[in-house]
PDB file of C-alpha atoms in Angstrom:
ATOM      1  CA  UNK A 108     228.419 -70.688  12.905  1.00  0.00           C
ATOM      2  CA  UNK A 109     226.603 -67.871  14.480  1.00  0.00           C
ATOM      3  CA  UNK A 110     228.895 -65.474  14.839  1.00  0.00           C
ATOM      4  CA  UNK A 111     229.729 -65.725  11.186  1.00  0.00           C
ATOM      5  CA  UNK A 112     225.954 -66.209  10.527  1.00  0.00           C
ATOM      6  CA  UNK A 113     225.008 -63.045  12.498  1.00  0.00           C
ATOM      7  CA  UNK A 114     227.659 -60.487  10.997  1.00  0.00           C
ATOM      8  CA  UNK A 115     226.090 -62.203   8.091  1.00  0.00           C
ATOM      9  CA  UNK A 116     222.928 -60.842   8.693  1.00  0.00           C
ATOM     10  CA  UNK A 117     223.857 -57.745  10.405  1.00  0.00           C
ATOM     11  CA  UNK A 118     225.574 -56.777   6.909  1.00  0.00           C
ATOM     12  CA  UNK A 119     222.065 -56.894   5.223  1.00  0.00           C
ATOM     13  CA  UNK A 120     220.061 -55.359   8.078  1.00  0.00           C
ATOM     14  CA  UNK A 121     222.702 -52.038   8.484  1.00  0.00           C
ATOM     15  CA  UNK A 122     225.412 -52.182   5.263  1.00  0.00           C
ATOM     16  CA  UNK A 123     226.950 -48.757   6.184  1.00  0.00           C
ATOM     17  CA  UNK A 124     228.126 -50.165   9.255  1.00  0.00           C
ATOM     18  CA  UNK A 125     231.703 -49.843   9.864  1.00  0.00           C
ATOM     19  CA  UNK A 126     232.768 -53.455   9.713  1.00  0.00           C
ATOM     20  CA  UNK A 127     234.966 -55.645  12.159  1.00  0.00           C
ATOM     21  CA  UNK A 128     236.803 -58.693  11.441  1.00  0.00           C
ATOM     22  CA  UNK A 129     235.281 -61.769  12.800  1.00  0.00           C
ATOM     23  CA  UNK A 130     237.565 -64.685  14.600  1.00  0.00           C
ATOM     24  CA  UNK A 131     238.163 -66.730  11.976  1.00  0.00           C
ATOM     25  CA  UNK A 132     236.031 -69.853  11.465  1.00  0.00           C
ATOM     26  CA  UNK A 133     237.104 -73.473  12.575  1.00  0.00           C
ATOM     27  CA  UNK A 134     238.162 -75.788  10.067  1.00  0.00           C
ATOM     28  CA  UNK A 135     234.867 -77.570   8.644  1.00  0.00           C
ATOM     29  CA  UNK A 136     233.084 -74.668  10.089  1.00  0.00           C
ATOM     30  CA  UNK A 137     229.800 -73.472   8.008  1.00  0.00           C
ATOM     31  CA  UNK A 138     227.710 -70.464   8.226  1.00  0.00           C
ATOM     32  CA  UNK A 139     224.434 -68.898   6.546  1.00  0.00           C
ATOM     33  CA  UNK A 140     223.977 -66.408   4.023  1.00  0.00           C
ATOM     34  CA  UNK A 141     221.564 -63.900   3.340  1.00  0.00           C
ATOM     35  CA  UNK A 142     220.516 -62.322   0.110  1.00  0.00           C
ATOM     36  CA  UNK A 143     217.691 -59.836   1.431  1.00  0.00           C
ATOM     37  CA  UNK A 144     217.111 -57.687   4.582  1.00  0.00           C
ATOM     38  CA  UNK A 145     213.707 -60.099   4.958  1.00  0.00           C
ATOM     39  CA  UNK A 146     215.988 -63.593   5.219  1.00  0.00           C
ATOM     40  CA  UNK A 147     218.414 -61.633   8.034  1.00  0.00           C
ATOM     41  CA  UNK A 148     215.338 -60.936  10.187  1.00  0.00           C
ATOM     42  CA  UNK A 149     213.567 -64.236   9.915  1.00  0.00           C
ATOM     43  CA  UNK A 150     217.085 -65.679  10.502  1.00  0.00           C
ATOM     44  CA  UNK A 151     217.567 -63.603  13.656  1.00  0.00           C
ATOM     45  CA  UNK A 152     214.205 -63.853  14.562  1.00  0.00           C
ATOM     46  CA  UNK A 153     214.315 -67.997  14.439  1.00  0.00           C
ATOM     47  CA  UNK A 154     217.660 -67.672  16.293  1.00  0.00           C
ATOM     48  CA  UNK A 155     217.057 -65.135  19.046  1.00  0.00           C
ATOM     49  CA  UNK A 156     217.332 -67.682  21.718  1.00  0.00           C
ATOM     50  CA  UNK A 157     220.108 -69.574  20.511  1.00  0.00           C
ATOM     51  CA  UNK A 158     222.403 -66.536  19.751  1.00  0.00           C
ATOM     52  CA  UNK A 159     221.743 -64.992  23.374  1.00  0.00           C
ATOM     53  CA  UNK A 160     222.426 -68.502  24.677  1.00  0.00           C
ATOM     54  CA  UNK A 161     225.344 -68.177  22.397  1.00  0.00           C
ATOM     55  CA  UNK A 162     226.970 -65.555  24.041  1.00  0.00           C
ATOM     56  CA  UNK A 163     226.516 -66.826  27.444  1.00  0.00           C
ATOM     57  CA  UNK A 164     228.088 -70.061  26.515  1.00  0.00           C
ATOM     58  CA  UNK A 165     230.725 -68.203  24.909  1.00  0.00           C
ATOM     59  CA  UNK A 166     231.324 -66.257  28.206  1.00  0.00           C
ATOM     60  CA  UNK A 167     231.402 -69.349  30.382  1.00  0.00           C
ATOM     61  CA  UNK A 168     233.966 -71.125  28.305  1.00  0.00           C
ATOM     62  CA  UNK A 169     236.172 -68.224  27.883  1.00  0.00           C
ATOM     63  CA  UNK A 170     235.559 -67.325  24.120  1.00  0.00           C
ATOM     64  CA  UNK A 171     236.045 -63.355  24.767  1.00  0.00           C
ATOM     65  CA  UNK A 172     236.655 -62.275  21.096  1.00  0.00           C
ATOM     66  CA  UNK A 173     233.357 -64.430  20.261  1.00  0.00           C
ATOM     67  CA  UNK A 174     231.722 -62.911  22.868  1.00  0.00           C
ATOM     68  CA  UNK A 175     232.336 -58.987  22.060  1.00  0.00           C
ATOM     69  CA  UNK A 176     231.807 -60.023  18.197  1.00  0.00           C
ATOM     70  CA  UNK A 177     228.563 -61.385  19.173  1.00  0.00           C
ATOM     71  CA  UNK A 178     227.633 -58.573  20.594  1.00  0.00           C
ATOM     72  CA  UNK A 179     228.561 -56.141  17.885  1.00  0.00           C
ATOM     73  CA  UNK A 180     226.298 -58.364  15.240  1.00  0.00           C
ATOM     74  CA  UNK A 181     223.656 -58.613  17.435  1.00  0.00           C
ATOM     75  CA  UNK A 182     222.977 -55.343  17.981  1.00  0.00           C
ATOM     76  CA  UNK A 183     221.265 -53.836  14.791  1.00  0.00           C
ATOM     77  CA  UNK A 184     218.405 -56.987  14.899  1.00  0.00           C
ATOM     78  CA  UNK A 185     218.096 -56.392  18.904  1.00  0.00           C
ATOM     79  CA  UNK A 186     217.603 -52.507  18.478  1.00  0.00           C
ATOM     80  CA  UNK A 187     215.147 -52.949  16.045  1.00  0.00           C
ATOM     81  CA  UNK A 188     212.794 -55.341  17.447  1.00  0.00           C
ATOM     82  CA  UNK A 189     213.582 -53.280  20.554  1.00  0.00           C
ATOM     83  CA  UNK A 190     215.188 -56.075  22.603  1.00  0.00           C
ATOM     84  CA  UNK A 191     217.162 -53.125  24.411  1.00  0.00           C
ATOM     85  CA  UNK A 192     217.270 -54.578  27.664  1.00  0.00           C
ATOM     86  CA  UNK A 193     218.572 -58.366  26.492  1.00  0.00           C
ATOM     87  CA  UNK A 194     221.209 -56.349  24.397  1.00  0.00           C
ATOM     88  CA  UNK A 195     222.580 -54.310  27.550  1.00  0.00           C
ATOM     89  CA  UNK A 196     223.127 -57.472  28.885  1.00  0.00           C
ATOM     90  CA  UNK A 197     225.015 -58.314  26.196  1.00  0.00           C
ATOM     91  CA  UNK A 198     226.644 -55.602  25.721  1.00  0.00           C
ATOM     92  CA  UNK A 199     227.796 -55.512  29.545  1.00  0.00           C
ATOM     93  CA  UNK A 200     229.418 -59.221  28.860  1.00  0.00           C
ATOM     94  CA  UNK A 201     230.871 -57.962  26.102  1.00  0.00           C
ATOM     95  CA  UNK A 202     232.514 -54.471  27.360  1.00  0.00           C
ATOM     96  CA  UNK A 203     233.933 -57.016  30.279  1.00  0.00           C
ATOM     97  CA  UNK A 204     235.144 -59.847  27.599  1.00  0.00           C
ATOM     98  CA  UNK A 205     237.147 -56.678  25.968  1.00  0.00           C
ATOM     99  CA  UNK A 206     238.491 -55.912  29.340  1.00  0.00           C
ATOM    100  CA  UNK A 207     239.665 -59.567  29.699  1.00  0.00           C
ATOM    101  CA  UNK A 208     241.327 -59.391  25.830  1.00  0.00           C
ATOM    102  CA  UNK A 209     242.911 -55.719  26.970  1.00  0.00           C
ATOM    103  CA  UNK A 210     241.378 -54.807  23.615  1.00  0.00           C
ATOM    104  CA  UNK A 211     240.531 -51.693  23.121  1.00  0.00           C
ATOM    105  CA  UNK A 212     239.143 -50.785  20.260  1.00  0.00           C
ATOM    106  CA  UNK A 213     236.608 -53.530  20.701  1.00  0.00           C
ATOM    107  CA  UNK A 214     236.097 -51.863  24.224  1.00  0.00           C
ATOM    108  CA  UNK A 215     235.634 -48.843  22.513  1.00  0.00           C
ATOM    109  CA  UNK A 216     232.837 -50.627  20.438  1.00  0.00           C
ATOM    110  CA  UNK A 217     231.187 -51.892  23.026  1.00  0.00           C
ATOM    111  CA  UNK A 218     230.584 -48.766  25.123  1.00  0.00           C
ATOM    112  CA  UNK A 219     229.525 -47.508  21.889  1.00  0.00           C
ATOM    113  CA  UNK A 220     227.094 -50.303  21.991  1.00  0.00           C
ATOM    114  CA  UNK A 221     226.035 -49.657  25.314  1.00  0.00           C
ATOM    115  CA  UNK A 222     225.543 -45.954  25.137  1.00  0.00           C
ATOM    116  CA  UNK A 223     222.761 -46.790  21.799  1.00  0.00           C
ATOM    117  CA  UNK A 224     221.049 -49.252  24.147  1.00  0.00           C
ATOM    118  CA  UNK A 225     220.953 -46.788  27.447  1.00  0.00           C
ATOM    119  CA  UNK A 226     219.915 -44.034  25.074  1.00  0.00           C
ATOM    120  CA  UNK A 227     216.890 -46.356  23.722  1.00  0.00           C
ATOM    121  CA  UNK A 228     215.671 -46.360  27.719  1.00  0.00           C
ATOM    122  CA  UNK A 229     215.963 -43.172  28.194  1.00  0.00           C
ATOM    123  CA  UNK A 230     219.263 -43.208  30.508  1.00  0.00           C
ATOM    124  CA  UNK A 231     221.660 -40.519  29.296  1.00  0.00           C
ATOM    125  CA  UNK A 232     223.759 -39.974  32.192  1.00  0.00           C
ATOM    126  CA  UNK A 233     224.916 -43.460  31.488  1.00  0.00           C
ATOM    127  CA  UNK A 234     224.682 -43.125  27.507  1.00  0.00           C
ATOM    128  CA  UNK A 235     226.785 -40.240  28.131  1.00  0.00           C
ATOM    129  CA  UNK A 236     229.139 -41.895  30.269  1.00  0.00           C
ATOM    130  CA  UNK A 237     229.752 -44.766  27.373  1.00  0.00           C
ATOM    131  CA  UNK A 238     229.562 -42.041  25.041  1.00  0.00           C
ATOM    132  CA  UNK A 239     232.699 -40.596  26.455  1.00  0.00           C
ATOM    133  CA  UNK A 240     234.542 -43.696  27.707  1.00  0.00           C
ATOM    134  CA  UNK A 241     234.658 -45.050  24.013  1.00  0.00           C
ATOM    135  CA  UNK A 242     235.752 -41.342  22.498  1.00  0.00           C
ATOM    136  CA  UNK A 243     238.370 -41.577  25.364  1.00  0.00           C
ATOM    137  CA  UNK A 244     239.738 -44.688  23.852  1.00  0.00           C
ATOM    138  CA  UNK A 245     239.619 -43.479  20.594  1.00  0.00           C
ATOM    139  CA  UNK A 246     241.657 -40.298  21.539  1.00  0.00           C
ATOM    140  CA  UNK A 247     244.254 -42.986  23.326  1.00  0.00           C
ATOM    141  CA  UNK A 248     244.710 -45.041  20.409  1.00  0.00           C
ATOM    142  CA  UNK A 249     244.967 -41.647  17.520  1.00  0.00           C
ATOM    143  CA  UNK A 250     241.739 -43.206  15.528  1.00  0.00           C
ATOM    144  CA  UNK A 251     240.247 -41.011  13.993  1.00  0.00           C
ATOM    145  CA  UNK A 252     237.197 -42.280  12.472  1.00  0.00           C
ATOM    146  CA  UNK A 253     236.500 -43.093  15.629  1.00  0.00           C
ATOM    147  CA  UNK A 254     236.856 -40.026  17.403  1.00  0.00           C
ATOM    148  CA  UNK A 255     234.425 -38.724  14.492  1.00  0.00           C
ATOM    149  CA  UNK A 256     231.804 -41.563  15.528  1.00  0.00           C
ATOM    150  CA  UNK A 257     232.238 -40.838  19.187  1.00  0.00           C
ATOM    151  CA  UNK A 258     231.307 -37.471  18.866  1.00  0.00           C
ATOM    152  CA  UNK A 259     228.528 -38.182  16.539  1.00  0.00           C
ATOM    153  CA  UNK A 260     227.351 -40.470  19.288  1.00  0.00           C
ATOM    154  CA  UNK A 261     227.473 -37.492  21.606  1.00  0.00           C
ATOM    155  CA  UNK A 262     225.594 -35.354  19.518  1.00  0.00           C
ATOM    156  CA  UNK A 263     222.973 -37.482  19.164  1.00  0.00           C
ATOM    157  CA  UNK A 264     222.530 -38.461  23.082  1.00  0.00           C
ATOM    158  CA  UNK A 265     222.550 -34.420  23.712  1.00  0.00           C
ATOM    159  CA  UNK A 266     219.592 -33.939  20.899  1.00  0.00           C
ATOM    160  CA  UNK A 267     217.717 -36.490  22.775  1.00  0.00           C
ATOM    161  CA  UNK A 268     218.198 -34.628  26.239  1.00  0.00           C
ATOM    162  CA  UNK A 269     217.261 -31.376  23.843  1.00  0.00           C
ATOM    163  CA  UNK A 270     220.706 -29.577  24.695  1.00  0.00           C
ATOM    164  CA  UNK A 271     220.669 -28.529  21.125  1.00  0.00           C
ATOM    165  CA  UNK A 272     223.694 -26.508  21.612  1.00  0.00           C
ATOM    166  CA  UNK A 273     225.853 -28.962  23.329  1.00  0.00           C
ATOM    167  CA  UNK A 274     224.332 -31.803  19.867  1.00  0.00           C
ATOM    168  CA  UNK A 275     225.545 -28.552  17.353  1.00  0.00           C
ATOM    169  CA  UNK A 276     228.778 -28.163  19.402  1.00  0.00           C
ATOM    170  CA  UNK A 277     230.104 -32.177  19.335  1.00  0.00           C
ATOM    171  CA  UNK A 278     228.581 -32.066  15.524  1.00  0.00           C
ATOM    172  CA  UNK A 279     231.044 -29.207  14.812  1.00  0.00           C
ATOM    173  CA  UNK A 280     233.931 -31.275  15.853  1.00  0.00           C
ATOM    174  CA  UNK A 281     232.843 -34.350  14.042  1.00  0.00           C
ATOM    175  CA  UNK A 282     232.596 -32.714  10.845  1.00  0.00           C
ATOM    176  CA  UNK A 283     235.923 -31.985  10.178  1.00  0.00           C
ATOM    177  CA  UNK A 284     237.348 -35.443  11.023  1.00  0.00           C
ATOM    178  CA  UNK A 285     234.958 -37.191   8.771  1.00  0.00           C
ATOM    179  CA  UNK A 286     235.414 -34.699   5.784  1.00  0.00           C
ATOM    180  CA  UNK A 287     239.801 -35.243   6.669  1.00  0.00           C
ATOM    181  CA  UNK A 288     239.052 -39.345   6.172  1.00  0.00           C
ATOM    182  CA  UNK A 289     236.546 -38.582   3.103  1.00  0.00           C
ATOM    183  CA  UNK A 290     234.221 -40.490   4.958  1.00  0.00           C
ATOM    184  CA  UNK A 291     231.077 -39.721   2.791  1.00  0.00           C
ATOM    185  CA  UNK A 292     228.165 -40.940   4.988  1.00  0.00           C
ATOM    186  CA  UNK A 293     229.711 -39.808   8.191  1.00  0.00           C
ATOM    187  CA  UNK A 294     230.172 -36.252   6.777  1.00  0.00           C
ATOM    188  CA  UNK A 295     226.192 -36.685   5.495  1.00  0.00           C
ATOM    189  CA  UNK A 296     225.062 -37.396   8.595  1.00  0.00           C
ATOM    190  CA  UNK A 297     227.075 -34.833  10.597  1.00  0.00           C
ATOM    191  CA  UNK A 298     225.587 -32.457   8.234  1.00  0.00           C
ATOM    192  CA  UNK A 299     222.025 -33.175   8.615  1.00  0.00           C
ATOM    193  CA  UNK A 300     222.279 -33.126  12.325  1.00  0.00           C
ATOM    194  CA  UNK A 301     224.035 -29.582  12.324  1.00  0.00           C
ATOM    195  CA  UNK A 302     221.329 -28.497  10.247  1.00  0.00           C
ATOM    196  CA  UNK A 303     218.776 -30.001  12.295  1.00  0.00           C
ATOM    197  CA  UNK A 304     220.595 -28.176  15.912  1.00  0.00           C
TER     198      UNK A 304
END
């Protein structure tokens, strides 16, 4: 229920996201839809407890694909409402729930995850680090969307630190991976932020 629930929500709260497939649901299962961006965050907002209780129960009684899923639909409501803190702690038993699954895309994900959330504080070294990790995997595995994303994710950690030419230098390489998929937004993006360094 709430991890179907949750990617639920997260789909109205951040529809450009790339998607994941959730586990599937248990016979008799049920979850909650959500027809506007207001009915996700009241939703979240009534669960908040129950979800991060969620994952910890999920982690206790070895549910490791719940657990990283969790994670990944948790994280547009808990960067919003600035629960940064509550989502590295997530994303930390997530990253370790990939390591469990030998997974790794979804441990790509989750450093992704974590490098958002240690940007958010202000702590690039380790924003980097996760930065790099997750393009690391992505080179490993050939994906290249998310080689595209990783670097986009490294541009956007060196514009915080203001290395504007190191931002301009990982958009460059992002660019022509998105426009090779035809990714429109990702190609948008890169755009604006080579414009912007």
């Amino acid at each position: 229920y709430y991890l179907h629930s949750s990617m639920n929500a997260n789909a109205q709260l951040d529809p450009g996201r790339e998607p994941i497939t959730p586990v599937p649901m248990s016979e008799g299962a049920r979850h909650d839809e959500f027809d506007t961006i207001d009915d996700a965050m009241a939703w979240f907002e009534a669960e908040h407890a129950a979800l991060h209780a969620a994952v910890r129960q999920a982690e206790s009684a070895g549910f490791d694909v719940h657990v990283w899923q969790l994670g990944w639909a948790l994280s547009t409501y808990n960067d919003r409402l600035g629960h940064w803190l509550d989502q590295i702690t997530i994303m930390r038993m997530a990253l370790d729930a990939t390591r469990r699954l030998e997974d790794s895309n979804a441990s790509a994900l989750a450093n992704r995850g974590l490098a958002l959330m240690y940007s958010r504080l202000a702590r690039y070294d380790e924003a980097d680090t996760h930065c790099k990790r997750a393009l690391e995997i992505y080179r490993e595995l050939d994906d290249k969307l998310g080689q595209a994303l990783g670097y986009q994710n490294l541009c956007w950690v060196a514009g915080l630190r203001r290395r504007h030419r190191e931002a301009l230098g990982y958009a460059q390489r992002a660019l022509p991976l998105f426009r090779e998929l035809n990714h429109t937004l990702g190609h948008a993006s890169t755009l604006n932020d080579m414009g912007w360094f």
